[in-house]
PDB file of C-alpha atoms in Angstrom:
ATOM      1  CA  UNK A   1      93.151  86.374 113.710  1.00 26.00           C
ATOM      2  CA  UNK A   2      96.630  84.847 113.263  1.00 35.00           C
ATOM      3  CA  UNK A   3      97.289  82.278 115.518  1.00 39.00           C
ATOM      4  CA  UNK A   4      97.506  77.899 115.752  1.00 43.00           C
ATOM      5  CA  UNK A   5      98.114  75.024 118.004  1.00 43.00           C
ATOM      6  CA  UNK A   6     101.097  71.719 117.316  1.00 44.00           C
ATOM      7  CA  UNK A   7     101.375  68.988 118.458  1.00 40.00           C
ATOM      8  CA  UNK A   8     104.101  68.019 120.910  1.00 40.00           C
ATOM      9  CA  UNK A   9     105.328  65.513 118.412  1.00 48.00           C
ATOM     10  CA  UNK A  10     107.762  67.880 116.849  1.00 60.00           C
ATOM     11  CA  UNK A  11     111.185  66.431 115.024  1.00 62.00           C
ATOM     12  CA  UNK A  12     114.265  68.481 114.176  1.00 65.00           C
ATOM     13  CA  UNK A  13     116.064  67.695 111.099  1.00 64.00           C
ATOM     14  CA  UNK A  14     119.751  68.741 110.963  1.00 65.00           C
ATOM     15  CA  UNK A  15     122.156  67.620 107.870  1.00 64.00           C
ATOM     16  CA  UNK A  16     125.698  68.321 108.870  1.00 66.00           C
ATOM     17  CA  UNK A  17     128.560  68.623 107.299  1.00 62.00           C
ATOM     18  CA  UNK A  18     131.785  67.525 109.330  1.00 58.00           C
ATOM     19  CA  UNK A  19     134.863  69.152 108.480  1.00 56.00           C
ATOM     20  CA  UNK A  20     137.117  67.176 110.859  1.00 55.00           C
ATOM     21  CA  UNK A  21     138.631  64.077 109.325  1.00 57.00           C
ATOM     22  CA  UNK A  22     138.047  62.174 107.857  1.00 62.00           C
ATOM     23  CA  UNK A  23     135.576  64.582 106.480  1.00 65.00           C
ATOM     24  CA  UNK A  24     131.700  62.908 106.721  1.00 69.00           C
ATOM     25  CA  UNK A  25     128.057  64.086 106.254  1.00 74.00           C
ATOM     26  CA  UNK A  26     125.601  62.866 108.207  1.00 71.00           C
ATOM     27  CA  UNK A  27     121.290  63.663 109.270  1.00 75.00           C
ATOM     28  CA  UNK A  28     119.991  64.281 112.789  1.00 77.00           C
ATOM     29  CA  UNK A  29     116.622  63.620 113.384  1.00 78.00           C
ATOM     30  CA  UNK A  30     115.977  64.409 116.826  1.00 80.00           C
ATOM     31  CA  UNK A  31     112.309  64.258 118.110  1.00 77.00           C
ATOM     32  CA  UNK A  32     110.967  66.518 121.574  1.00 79.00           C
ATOM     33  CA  UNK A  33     111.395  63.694 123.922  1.00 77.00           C
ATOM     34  CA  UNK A  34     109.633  64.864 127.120  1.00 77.00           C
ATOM     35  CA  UNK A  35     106.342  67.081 128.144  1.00 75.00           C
ATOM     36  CA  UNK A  36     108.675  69.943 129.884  1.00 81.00           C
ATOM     37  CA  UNK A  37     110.850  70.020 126.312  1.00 82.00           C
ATOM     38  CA  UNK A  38     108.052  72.193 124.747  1.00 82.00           C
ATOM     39  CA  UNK A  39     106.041  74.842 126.467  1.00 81.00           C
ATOM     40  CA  UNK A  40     103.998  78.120 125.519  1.00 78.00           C
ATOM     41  CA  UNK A  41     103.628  81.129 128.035  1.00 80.00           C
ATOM     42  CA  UNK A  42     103.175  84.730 127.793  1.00 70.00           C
ATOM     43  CA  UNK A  43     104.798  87.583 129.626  1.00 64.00           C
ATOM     44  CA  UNK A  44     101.204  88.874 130.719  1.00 62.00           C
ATOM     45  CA  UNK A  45      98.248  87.324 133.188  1.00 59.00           C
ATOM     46  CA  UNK A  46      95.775  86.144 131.027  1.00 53.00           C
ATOM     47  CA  UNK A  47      94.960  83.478 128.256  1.00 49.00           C
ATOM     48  CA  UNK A  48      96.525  80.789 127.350  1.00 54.00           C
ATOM     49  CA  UNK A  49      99.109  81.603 130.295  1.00 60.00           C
ATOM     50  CA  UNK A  50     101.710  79.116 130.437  1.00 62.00           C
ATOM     51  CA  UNK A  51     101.605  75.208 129.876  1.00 61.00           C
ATOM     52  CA  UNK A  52     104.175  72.467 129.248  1.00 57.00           C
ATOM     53  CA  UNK A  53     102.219  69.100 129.592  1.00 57.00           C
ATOM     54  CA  UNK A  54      98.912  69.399 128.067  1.00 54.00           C
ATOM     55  CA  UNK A  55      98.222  67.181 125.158  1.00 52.00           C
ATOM     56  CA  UNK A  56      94.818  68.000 124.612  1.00 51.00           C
ATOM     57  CA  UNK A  57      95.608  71.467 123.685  1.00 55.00           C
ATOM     58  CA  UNK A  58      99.011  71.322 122.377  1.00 58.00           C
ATOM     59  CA  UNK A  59     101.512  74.227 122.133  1.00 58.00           C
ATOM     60  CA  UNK A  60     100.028  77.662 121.225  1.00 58.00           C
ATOM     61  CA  UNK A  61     101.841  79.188 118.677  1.00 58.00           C
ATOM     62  CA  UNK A  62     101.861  82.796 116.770  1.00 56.00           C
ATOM     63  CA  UNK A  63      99.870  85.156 117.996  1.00 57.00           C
ATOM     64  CA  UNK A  64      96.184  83.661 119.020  1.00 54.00           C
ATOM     65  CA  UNK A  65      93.583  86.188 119.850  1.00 55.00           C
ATOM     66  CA  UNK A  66      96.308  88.625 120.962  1.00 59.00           C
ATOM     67  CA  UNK A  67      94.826  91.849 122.024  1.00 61.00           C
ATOM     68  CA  UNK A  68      96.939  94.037 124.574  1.00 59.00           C
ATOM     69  CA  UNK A  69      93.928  96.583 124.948  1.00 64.00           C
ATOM     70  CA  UNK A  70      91.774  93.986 126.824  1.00 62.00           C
ATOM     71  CA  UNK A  71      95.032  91.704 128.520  1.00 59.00           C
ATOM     72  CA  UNK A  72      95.367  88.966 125.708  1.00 58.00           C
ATOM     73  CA  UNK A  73      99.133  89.023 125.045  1.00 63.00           C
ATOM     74  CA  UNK A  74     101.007  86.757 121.672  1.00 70.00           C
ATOM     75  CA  UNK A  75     101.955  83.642 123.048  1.00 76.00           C
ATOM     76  CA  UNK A  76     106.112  82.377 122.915  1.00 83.00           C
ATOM     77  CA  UNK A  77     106.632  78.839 122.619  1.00 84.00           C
ATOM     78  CA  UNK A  78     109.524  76.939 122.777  1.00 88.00           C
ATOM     79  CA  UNK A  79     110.784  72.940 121.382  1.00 88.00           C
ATOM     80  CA  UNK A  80     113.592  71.617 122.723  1.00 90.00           C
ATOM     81  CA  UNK A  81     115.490  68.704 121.061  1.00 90.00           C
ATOM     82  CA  UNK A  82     117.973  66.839 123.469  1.00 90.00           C
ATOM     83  CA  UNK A  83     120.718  65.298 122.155  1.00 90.00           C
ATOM     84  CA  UNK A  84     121.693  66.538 119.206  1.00 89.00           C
ATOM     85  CA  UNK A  85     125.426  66.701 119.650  1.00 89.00           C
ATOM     86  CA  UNK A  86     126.944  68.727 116.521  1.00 89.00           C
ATOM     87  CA  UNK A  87     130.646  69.187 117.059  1.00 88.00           C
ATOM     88  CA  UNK A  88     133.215  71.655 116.712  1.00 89.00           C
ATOM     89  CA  UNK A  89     133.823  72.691 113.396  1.00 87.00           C
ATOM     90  CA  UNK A  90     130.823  70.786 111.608  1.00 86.00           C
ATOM     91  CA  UNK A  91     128.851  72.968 108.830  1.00 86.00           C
ATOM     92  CA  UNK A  92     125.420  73.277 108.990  1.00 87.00           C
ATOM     93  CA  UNK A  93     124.401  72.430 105.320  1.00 84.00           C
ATOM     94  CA  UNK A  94     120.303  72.648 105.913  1.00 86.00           C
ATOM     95  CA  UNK A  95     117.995  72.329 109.055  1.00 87.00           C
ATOM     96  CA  UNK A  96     114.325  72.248 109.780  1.00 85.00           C
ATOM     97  CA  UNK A  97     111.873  71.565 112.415  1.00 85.00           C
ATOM     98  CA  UNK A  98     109.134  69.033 111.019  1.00 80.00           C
ATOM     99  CA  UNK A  99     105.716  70.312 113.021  1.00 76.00           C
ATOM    100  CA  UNK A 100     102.235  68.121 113.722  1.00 71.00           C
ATOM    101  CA  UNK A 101      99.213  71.038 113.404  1.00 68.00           C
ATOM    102  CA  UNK A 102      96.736  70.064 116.195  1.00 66.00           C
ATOM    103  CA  UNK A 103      93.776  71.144 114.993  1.00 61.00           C
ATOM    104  CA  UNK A 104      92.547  73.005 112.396  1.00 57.00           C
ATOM    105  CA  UNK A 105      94.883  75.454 110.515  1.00 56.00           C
ATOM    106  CA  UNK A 106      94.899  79.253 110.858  1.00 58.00           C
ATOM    107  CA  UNK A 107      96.770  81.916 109.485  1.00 61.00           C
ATOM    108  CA  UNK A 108      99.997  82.432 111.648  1.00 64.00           C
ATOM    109  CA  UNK A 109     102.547  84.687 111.875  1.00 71.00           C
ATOM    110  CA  UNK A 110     105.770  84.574 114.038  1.00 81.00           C
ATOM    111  CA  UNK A 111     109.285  85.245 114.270  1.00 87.00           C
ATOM    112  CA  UNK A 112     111.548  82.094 114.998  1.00 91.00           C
ATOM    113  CA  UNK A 113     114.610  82.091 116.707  1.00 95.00           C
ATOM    114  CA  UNK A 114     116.919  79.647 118.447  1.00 96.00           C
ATOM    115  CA  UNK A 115     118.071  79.941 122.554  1.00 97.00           C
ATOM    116  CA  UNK A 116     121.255  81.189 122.816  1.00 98.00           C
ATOM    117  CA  UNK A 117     122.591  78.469 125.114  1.00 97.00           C
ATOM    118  CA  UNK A 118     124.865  74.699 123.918  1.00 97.00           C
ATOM    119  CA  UNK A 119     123.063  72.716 126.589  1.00 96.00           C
ATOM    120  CA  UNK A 120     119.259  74.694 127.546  1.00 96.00           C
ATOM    121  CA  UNK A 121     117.544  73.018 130.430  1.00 95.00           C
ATOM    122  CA  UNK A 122     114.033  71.713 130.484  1.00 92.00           C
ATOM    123  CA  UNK A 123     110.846  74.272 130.806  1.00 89.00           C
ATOM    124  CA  UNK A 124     109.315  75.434 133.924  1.00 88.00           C
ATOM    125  CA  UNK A 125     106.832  78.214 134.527  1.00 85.00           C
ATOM    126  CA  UNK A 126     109.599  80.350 135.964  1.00 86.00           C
ATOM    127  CA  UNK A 127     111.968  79.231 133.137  1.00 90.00           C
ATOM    128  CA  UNK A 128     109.888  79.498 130.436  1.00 88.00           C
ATOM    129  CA  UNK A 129     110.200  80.662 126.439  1.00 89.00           C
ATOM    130  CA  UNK A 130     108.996  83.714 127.197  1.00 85.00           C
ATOM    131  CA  UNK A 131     111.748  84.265 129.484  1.00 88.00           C
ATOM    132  CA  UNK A 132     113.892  82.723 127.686  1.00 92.00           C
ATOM    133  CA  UNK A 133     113.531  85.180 124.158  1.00 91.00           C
ATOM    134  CA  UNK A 134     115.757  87.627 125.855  1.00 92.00           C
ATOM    135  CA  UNK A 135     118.361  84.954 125.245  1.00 95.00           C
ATOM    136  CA  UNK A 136     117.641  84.116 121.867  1.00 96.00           C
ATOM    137  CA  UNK A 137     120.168  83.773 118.690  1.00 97.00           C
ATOM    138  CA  UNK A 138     120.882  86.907 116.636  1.00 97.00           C
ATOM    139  CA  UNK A 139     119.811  85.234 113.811  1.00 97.00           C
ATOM    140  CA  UNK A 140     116.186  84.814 113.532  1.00 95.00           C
ATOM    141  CA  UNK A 141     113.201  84.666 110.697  1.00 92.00           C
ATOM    142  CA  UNK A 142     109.555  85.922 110.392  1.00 86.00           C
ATOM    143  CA  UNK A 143     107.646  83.128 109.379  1.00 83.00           C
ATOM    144  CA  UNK A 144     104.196  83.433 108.027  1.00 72.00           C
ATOM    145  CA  UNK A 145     102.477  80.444 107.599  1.00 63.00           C
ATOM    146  CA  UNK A 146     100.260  81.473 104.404  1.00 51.00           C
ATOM    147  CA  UNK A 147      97.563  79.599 102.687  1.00 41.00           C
ATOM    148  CA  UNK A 148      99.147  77.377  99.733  1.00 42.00           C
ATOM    149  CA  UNK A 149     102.775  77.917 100.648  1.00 47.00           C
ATOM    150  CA  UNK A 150     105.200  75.310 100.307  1.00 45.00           C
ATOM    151  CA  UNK A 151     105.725  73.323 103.510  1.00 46.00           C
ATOM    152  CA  UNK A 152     103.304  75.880 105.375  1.00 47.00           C
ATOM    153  CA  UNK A 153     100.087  75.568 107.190  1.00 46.00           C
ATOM    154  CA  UNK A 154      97.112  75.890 104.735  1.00 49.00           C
ATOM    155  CA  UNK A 155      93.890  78.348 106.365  1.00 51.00           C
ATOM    156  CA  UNK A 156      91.248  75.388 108.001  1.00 56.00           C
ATOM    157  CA  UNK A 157      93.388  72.933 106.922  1.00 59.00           C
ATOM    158  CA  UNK A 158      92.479  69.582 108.472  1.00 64.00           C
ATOM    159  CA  UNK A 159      94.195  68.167 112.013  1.00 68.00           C
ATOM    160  CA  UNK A 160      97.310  66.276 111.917  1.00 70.00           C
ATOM    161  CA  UNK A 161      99.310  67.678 109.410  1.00 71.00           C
ATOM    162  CA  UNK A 162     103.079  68.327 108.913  1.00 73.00           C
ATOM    163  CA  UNK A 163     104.850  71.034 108.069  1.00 75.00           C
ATOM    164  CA  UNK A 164     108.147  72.589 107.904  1.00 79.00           C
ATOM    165  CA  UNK A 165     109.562  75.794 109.558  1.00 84.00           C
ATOM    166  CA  UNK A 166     112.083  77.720 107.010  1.00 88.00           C
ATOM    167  CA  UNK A 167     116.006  76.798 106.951  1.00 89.00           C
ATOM    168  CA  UNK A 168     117.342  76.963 110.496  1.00 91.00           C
ATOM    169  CA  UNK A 169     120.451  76.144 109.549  1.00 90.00           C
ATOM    170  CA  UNK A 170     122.161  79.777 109.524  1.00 95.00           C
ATOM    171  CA  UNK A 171     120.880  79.982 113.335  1.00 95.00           C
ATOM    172  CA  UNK A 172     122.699  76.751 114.050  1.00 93.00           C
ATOM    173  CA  UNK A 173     125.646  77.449 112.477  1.00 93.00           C
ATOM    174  CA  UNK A 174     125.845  80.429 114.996  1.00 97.00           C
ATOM    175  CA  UNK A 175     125.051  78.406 118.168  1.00 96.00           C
ATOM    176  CA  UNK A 176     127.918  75.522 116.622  1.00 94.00           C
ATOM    177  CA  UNK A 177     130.642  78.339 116.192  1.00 95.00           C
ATOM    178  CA  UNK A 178     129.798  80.353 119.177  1.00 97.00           C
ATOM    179  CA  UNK A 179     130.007  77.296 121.926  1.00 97.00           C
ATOM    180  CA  UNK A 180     132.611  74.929 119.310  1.00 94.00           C
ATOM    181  CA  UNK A 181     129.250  72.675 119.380  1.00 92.00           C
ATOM    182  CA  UNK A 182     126.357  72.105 120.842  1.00 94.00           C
ATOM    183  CA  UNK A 183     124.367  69.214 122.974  1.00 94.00           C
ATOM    184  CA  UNK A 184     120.755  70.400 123.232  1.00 94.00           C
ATOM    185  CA  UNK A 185     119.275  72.903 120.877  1.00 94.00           C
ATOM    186  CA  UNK A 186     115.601  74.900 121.749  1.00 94.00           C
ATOM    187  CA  UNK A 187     113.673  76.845 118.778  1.00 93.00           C
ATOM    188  CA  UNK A 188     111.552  79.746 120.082  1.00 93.00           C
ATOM    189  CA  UNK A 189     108.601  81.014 118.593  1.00 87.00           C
ATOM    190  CA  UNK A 190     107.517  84.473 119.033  1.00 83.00           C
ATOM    191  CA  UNK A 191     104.621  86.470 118.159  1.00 72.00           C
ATOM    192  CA  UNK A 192     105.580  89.718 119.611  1.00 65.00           C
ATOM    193  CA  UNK A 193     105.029  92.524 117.699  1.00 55.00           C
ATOM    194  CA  UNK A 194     103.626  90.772 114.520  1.00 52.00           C
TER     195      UNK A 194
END
């Protein structure tokens, strides 16, 4: 059954190129600062429901027992990295988000997308990814997290390993020319429909 748990200790990786001059390059790493700046919910009653804050069980992602037939929905989750501040004009040369698997590793399939905001707020129940895919990016990826890929979560692989989303950068180049710049930036994680 696809599905996984990571960690809250997430880190976004953004190289930028700055056109402005004098012309510069330069490498965000941004970490997920607070509890409420990732979160999991889905848009039905049932399991896991929504959560923000709980470090034993870390952020659902993909699609974890998902069953619509009996009321167990895919799961949306949501890490948002405060503080990035990419200006007006800069090109986005390559991004990532560097994950922490929580426990042990599971085949998982999702579509990743950013928020289409400059500046998204914190997570609450009634603000939550879920809601919040509505407002996503038109730029997004499926990402399938396949046993021996290159950056990607290996089937039963131990705890506490990282791993790397795909390039992000083509999503964040929309969000920098749409808003000239942005100051927060969320990635949602979706497991709708696959």
């Amino acid at each position: 059954i696809p599905g996984g748990v990571v960690r809250a200790t997430s880190w976004a990786t953004v190289q930028v190129a700055q056109i402005a001059p004098p012309p510069q390059q330069f490498v965000l790493n941004v970490p997920v600062v607070t509890a409420r700046d990732d979160a999991y919910d889905t848009l039905f009653p049932g399991f896991p429901g929504y959560g923000d804050n709980d470090i034993a069980r870390g952020i659902f992602a993909g699609n974890p027992n998902a069953d619509l037939t009996v009321g167990r929905p895919a799961v949306t989750g949501g890490f948002r990295f405060q503080n990035v501040n990419i200006p007006a004009g800069a090109t986005i040369v390559n991004a990532y988000v560097e994950l922490k698997a929580k426990g042990y590793g599971y085949l998982v399939v999702t579509t990743l997308a950013l928020e289409n905001d400059p500046a998204p707020p914190i997570f609450a129940p009634a603000d939550s990814p879920a809601a919040r895919w509505a407002s996503k990016t038109a730029w997004s990826i499926n990402w399938r997290w396949v046993d021996g890929a290159v950056d990607g979560l290996i089937a039963n692989d131990p705890p506490n390993r990282f791993f790397h989303t795909p390039n992000l950068a083509a999503g964040i180049q929309e969000l920098v020319d749409r808003y000239a710049g942005i100051t927060h930036m969320v990635l949602l994680e979706d497991g709708f429909g696959v």
